[in-house]
XYZ file of C-alpha atoms in Angstrom:
517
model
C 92.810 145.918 122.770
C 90.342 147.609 125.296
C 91.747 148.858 128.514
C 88.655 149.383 131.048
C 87.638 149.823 134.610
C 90.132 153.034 135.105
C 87.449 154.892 136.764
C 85.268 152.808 138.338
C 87.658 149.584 139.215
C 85.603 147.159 137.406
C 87.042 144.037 135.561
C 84.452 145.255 132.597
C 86.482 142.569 130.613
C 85.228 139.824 133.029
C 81.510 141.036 133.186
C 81.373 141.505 129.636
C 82.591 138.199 129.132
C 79.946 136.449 131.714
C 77.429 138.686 129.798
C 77.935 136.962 126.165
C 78.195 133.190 127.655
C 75.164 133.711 128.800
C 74.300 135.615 125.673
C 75.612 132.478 123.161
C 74.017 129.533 125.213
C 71.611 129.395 121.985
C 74.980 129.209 119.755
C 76.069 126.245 121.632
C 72.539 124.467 121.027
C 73.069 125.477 117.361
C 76.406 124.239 116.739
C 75.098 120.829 118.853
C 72.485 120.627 115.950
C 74.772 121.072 113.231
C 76.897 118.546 114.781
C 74.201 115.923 115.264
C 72.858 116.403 111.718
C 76.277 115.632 110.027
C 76.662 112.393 112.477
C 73.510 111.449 111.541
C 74.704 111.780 108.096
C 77.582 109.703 108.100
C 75.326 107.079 109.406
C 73.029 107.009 106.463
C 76.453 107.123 104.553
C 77.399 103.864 106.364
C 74.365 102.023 106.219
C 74.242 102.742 102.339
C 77.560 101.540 101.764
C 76.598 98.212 103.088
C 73.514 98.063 101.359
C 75.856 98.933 97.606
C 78.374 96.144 99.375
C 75.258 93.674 99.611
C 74.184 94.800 95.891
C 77.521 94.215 94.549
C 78.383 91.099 95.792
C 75.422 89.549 94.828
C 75.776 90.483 91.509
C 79.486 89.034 91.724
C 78.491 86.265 93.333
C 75.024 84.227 93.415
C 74.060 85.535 90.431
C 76.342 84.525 88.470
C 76.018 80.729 87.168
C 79.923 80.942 86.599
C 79.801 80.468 90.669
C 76.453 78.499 90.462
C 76.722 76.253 87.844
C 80.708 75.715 88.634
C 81.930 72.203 87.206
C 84.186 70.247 88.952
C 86.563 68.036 86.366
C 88.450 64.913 87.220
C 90.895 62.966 85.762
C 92.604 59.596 86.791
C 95.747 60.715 85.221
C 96.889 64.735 85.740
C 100.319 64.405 84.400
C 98.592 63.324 80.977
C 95.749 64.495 80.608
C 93.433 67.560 82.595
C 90.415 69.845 82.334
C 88.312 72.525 83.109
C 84.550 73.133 82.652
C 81.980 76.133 82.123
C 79.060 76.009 83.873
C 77.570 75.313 80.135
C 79.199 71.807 80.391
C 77.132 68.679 81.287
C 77.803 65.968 83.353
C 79.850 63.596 81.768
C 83.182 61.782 81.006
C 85.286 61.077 78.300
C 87.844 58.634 77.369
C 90.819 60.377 76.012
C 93.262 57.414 74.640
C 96.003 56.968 71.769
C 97.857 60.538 71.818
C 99.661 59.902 68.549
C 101.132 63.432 68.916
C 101.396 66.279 71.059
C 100.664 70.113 69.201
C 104.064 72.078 68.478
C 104.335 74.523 66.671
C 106.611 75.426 63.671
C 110.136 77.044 63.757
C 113.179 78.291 61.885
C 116.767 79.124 62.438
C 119.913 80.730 60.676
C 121.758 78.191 58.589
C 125.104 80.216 59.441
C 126.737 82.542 61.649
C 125.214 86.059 60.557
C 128.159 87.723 60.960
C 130.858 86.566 57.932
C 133.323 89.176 59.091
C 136.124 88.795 61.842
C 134.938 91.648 63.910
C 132.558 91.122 67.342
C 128.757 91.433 65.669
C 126.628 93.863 68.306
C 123.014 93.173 68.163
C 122.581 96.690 70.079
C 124.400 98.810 67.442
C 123.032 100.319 64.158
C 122.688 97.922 61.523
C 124.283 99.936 59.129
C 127.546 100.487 60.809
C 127.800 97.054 61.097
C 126.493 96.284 57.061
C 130.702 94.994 56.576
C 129.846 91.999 59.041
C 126.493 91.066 57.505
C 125.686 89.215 54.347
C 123.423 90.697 51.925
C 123.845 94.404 52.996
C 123.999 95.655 49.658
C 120.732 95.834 49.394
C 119.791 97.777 52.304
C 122.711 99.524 53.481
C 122.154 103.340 53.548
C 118.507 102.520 52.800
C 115.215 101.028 54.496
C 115.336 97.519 55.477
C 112.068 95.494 54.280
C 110.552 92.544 54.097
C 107.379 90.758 54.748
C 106.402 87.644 56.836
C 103.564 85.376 56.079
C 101.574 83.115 57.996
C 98.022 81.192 58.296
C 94.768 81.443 59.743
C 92.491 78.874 61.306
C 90.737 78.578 57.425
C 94.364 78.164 55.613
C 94.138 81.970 54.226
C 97.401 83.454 53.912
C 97.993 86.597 56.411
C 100.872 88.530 55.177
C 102.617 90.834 57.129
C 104.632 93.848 56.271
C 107.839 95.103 58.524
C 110.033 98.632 57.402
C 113.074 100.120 59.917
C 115.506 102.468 58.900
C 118.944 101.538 58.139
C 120.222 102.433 61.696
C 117.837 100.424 63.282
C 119.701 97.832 65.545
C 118.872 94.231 65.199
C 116.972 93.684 68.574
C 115.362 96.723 66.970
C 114.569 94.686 63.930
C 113.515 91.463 66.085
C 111.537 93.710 68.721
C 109.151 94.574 66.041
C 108.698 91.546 64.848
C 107.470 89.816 68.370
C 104.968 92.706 68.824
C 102.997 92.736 65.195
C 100.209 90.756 64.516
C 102.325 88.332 62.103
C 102.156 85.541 65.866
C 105.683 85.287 65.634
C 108.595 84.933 67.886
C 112.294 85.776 66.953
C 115.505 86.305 69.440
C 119.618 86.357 68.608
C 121.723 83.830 70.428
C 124.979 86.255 70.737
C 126.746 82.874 71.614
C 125.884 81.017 67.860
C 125.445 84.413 66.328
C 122.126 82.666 64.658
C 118.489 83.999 65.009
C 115.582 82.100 65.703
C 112.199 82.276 64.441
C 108.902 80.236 65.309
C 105.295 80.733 65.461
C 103.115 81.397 68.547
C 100.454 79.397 67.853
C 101.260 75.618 67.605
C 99.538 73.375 65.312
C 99.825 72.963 61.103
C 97.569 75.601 59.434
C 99.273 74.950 55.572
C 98.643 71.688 54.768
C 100.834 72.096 51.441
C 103.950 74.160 52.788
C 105.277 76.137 55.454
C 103.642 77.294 58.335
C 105.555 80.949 57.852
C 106.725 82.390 54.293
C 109.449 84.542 55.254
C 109.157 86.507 51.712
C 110.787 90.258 50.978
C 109.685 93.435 49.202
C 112.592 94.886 47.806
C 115.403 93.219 49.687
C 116.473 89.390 51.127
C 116.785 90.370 54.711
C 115.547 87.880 56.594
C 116.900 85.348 53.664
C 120.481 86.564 53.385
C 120.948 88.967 56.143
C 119.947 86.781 58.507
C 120.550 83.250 56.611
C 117.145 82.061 57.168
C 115.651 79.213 54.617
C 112.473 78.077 54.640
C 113.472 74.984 53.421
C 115.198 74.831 57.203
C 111.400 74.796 59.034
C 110.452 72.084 61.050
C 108.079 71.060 64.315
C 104.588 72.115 62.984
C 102.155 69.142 64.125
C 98.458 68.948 65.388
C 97.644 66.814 68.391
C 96.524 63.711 67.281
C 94.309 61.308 69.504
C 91.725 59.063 70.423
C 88.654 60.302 72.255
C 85.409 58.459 73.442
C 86.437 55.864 70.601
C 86.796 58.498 67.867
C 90.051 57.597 66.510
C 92.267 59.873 64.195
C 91.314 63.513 65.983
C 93.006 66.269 65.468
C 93.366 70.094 67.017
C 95.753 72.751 66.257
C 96.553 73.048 69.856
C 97.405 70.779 72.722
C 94.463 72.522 74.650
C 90.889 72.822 73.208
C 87.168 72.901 74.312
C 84.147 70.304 73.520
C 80.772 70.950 75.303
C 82.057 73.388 77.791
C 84.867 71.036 78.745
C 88.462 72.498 78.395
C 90.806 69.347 78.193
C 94.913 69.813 78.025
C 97.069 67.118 76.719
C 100.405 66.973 78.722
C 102.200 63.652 76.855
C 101.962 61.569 74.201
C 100.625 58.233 75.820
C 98.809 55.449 74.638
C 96.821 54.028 77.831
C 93.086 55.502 78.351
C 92.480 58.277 80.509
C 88.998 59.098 81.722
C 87.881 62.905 82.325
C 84.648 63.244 83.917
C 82.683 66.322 84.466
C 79.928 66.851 87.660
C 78.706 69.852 89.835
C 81.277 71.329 92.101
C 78.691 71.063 94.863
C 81.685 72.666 97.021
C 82.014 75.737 95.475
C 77.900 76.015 94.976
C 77.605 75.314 98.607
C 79.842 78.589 99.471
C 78.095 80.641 96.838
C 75.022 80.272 98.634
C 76.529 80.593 101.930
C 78.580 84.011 100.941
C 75.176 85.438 100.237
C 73.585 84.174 103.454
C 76.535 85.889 105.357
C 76.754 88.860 103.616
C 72.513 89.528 103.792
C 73.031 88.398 107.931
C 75.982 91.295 108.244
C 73.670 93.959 106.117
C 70.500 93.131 108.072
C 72.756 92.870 111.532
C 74.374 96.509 111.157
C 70.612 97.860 109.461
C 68.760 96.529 112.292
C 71.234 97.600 114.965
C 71.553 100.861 113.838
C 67.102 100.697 114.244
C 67.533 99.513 117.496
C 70.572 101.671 119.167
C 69.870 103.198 122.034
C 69.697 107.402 122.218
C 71.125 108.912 124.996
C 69.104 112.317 124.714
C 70.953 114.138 127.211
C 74.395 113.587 125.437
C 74.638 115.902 122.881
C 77.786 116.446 120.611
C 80.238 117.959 122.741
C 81.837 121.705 121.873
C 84.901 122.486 121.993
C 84.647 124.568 124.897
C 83.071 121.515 126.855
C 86.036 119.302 126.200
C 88.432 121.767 127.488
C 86.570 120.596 130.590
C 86.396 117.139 130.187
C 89.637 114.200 130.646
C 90.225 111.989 127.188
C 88.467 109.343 129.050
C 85.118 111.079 129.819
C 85.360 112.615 126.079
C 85.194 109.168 124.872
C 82.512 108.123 127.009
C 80.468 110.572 126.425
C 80.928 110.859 122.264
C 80.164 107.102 122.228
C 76.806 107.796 123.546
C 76.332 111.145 122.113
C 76.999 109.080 118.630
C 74.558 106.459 119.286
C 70.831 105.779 118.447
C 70.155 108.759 115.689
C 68.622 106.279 113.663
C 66.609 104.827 116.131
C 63.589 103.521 115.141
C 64.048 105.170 111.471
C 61.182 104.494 109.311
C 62.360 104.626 106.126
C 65.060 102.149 107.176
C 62.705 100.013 108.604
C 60.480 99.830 106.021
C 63.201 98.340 104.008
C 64.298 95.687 106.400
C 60.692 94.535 106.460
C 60.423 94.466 102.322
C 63.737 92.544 102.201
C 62.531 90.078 104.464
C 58.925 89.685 102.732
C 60.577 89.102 99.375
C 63.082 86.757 100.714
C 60.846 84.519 102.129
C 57.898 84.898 99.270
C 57.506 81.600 96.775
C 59.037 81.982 92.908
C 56.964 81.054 90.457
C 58.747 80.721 87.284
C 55.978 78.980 85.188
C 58.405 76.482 84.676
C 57.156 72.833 84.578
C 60.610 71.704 85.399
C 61.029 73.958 88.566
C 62.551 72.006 91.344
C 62.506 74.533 94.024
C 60.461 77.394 94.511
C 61.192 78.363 98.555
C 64.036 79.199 100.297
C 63.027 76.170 103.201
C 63.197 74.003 100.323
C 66.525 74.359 100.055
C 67.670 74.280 103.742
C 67.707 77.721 104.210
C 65.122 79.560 106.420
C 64.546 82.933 108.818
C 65.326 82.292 112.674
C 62.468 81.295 115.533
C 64.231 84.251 117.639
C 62.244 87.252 117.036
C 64.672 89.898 118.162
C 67.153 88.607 115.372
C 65.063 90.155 113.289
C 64.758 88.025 110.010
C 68.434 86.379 110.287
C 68.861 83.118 107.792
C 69.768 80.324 108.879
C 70.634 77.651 107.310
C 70.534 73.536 107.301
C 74.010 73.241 105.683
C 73.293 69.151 104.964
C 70.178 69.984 103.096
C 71.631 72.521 101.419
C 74.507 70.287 99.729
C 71.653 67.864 99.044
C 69.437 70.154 97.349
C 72.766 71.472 95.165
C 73.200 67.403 94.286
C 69.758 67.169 93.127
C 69.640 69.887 90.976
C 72.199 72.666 90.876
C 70.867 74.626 88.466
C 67.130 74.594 90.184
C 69.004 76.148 92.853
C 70.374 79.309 91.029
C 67.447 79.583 89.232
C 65.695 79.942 92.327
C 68.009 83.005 93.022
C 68.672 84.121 89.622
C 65.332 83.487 87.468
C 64.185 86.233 85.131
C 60.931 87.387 85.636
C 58.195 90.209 84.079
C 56.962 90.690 87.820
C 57.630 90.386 91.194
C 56.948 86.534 91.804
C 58.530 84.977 89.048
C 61.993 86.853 89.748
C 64.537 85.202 91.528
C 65.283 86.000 95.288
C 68.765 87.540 94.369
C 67.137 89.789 91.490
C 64.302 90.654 94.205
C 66.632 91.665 96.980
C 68.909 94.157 94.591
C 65.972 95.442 93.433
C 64.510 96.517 96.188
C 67.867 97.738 97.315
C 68.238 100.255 94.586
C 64.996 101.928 95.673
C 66.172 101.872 99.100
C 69.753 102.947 97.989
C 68.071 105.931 95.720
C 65.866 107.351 99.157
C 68.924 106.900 101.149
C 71.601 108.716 99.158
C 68.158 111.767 98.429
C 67.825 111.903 102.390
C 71.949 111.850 103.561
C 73.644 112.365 100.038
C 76.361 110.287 97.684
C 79.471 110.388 96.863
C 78.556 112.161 93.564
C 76.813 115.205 94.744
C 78.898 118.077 95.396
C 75.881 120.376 97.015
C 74.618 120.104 100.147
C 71.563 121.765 98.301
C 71.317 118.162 96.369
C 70.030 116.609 99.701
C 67.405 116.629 102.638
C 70.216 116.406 105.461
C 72.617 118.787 103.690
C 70.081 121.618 103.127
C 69.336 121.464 106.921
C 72.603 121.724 107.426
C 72.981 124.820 105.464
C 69.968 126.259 107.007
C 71.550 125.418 110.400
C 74.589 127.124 108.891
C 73.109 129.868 108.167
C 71.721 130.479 111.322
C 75.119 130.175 113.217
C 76.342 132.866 111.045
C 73.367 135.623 111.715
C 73.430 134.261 115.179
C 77.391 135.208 115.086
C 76.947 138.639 113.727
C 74.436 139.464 116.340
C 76.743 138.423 119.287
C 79.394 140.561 117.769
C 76.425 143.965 117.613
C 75.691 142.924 121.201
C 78.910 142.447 122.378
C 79.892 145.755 120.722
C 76.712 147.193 122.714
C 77.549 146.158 125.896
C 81.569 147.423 125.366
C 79.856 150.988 124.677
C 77.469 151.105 127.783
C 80.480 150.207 129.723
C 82.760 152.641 128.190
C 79.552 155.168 129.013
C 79.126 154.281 132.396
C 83.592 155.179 132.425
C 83.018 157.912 130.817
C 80.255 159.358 133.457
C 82.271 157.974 136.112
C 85.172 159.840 135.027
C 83.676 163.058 134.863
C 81.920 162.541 138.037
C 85.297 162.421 139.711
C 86.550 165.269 137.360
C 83.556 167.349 138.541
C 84.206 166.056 142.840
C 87.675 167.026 142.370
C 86.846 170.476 141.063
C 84.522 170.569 143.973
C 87.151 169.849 146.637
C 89.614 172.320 145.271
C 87.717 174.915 145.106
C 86.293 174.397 149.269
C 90.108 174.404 149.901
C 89.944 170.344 150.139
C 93.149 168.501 149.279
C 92.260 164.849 148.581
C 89.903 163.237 146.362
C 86.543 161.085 147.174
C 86.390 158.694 145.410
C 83.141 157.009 143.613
């Protein structure tokens, strides 16, 4: 804490203070700069992220023939019979008729009660203090329960499966393990019967000369005595057996199974014909194309906006000694313009508007004799007559569907064809590809996500240059601030001792007062 201005009267606090504002006007313009560049970095940042937002959902959406080669399935009876389609599936119906059978699949239970003693059985209790109530526990009592469960694989090949637990294991212990091996088996207790059941996860008969599971042992009958299961007790295997397109006798393992990209379920046995028929889902094609239209319109809307903003050059980021000044109000006023137009007629940007718009709108040739389409306007689609929209599609949504009826695939081709150069890939593959360059010179001018320097980008090095110049800027304020502080305490000091020296003076000519400076 300085205490001035004894001698002389002067606020030296105040004049030192009007001194260094005027002194640190270049600080202000600095910090202004440094507040600019980062703004004008998160605006890169922003115009980026739409461009990866473009990228991604193009890739998610017409490029994939999932969306553009979606099937739409009908049926003129749901409750019996219904399907679903790849885009690999051609259009076509089929007859389903006869359903002998529905697909079930094969199960077991306890012949018995498995508790033969008078006491409450608890399934959640150790097995081995409860070896008086069970059958069988001679043989595993005090020791490691084992056994071994057996099923069958699509070829008929046995697939044995081998289970251990110690003796204290409890039996939803026991029955827990069971459900989550690989044996594709299902067992629970019914506390009410005391009984367990058993049954396999897969429906369908895959052992054409037995049972569908071999519940066998390895050095105990667990699952035979303990827990009174017989094999001779399985029943409900069956394959679903039908008539389709006039094949009679057909069989499948499950109630739901694929021919020729068509996925058809069988709900009920029935012996009517149903007819399943397979065409374009010119609906959901239709809203591919138009997500991409949108999303490239939004992308080239904010791009070109951002090109076009207006810059207020006399609004520069505000300090924090300027909004001291300033109502909420004017702040907000003046940051919106202060914020707007830094990438005003950005060339880099630009440049990349222009390419997108050029390789949207160039022909693809595929080499294909079979190409339908090979423009965007032969599809409906086209850029607007208004110039100042800048390259916006628009689109003829009834020749659009039309062109999707005619030939769906032509369409996504059109978008999504593989190429070795420019014109023979799709529009899709064209756009992303010219994103990523634009994408890599963005994120090298304003930065990613990724980089944890400044030093790793043109925007952040100036901003550590910038940086760097606030802070040697800083030091010399404080050197001149501490140089004006000692010419003030000088000019005290020499006042001082000029009024020292006066007073002398007066005392010794007999004077009794003081003059004062």
């Amino acid at each position: 804490m300085r205490i001035s201005g004894m001698a002389t009267g002067m606020d030296i606090e105040q004049m030192v203070g009007d001194l260094m504002r005027a002194e640190r006007m270049p600080l202000e313009r600095m910090h202004q700069d440094h507040q600019e560049l980062v703004l004008k970095m998160d605006d890169y940042r922003e115009v980026n992220r739409g461009f990866m937002n473009f990228r991604s959902n193009t890739f998610d959406g017409i490029l994939r023939q999932s969306n553009m080669g979606a099937k739409l399935v009908t049926s003129t009876n749901e409750s019996l019979v219904s399907g679903t389609a790849t885009s690999s599936a051609g259009d076509a119906s089929y007859t389903i008729s006869n359903v002998e059978s529905l697909a079930s699949a094969a199960n077991n239970a306890s012949v018995a009660s498995i508790n033969v003693g008078e006491e409450e059985f608890d399934p959640n209790a150790p097995l081995e203090d409860q070896a008086h109530l069970l059958s069988g526990s001679e043989h595993w009592a005090g020791d490691a329960i084992e056994f071994t469960i057996q099923t069958y694989d699509e070829n008929g090949e046995r697939e044995p499966v081998n289970f251990e637990f110690e003796a204290d294991a409890t039996l939803n212990d026991v029955l827990d393990g069971i459900n989550r091996s690989s044996a594709g088996v299902q067992a629970f207790y019914d506390p009410f019967s005391e009984r367990v059941s058993i049954s396999r996860t897969e429906t369908g008969v895959f052992n054409e000369d037995g049972n569908e599971m071999v519940l066998g042992f390895a050095g105990n009958d667990f699952l035979t005595d303990t827990l009174q299961l017989d094999g001779a007790e399985e029943t409900g295997a069956q394959n679903a057996r039908f008539t389709m397109n006039g094949l009679s006798e057909m069989e499948r393992h499950s109630n739901t199974f694929t021919i020729d990209g068509l996925t058809i379920q069988l709900h009920n046995e029935f012996d009517e014909s149903v007819q399943v028929s397979v065409e374009n889902d010119t609906d959901t094609i239709f809203e591919t194309v138009m997500g991409f239209v949108d999303d490239y319109n939004e992308m080239l809307e904010y791009t070109n906006g951002k090109i076009n903003e207006e810059y207020y050059r006399d609004y520069r980021p505000l300090t924090d000694e300027q909004r001291r000044d300033m109502s909420e109000s004017e702040i907000e006023l003046w940051e919106e313009r202060s914020q707007s137009g830094l990438l005003r007629h950005d060339s880099m940007l630009s440049g990349a508007m222009n390419e997108l718009r050029t390789k949207l709108y160039n022909h693809v040739e595929t080499g294909d004799p079979n190409q339908t389409f090979s423009h965007l306007t032969e599809i409906g689609l086209d850029t607007s007559s208004d110039y100042q929209e800048r390259g916006r599609l628009v689109v003829d949504e009834a020749e659009l569907r039309a062109a999707i009826e005619e030939d769906a695939e032509g369409v996504y081709q059109l978008f999504a064809a593989e190429g070795d150069d420019d014109s023979e890939q799709g529009l899709a593959h064209r756009v992303r590809d010219s994103l990523n360059h634009t994408i890599e010179m963005v994120g090298q001018r304003a930065g990613r996500a990724e980089m944890s320097s400044n030093q790793q980008f043109a925007i952040g090095r100036e901003i550590n240059q910038v940086t760097d110049r606030i802070s040697n800027f800083e030091r010399r304020m404080e050197q001149v601030e501490e140089r004006y502080w000692a010419q003030f305490t000088r000019m005290e000091q020499a006042v001082s001792e000029a009024n020292a020296q006066m007073q002398s003076l007066m005392q010794a000519m007999g004077g009794e007062g003081q003059m004062p400076m």
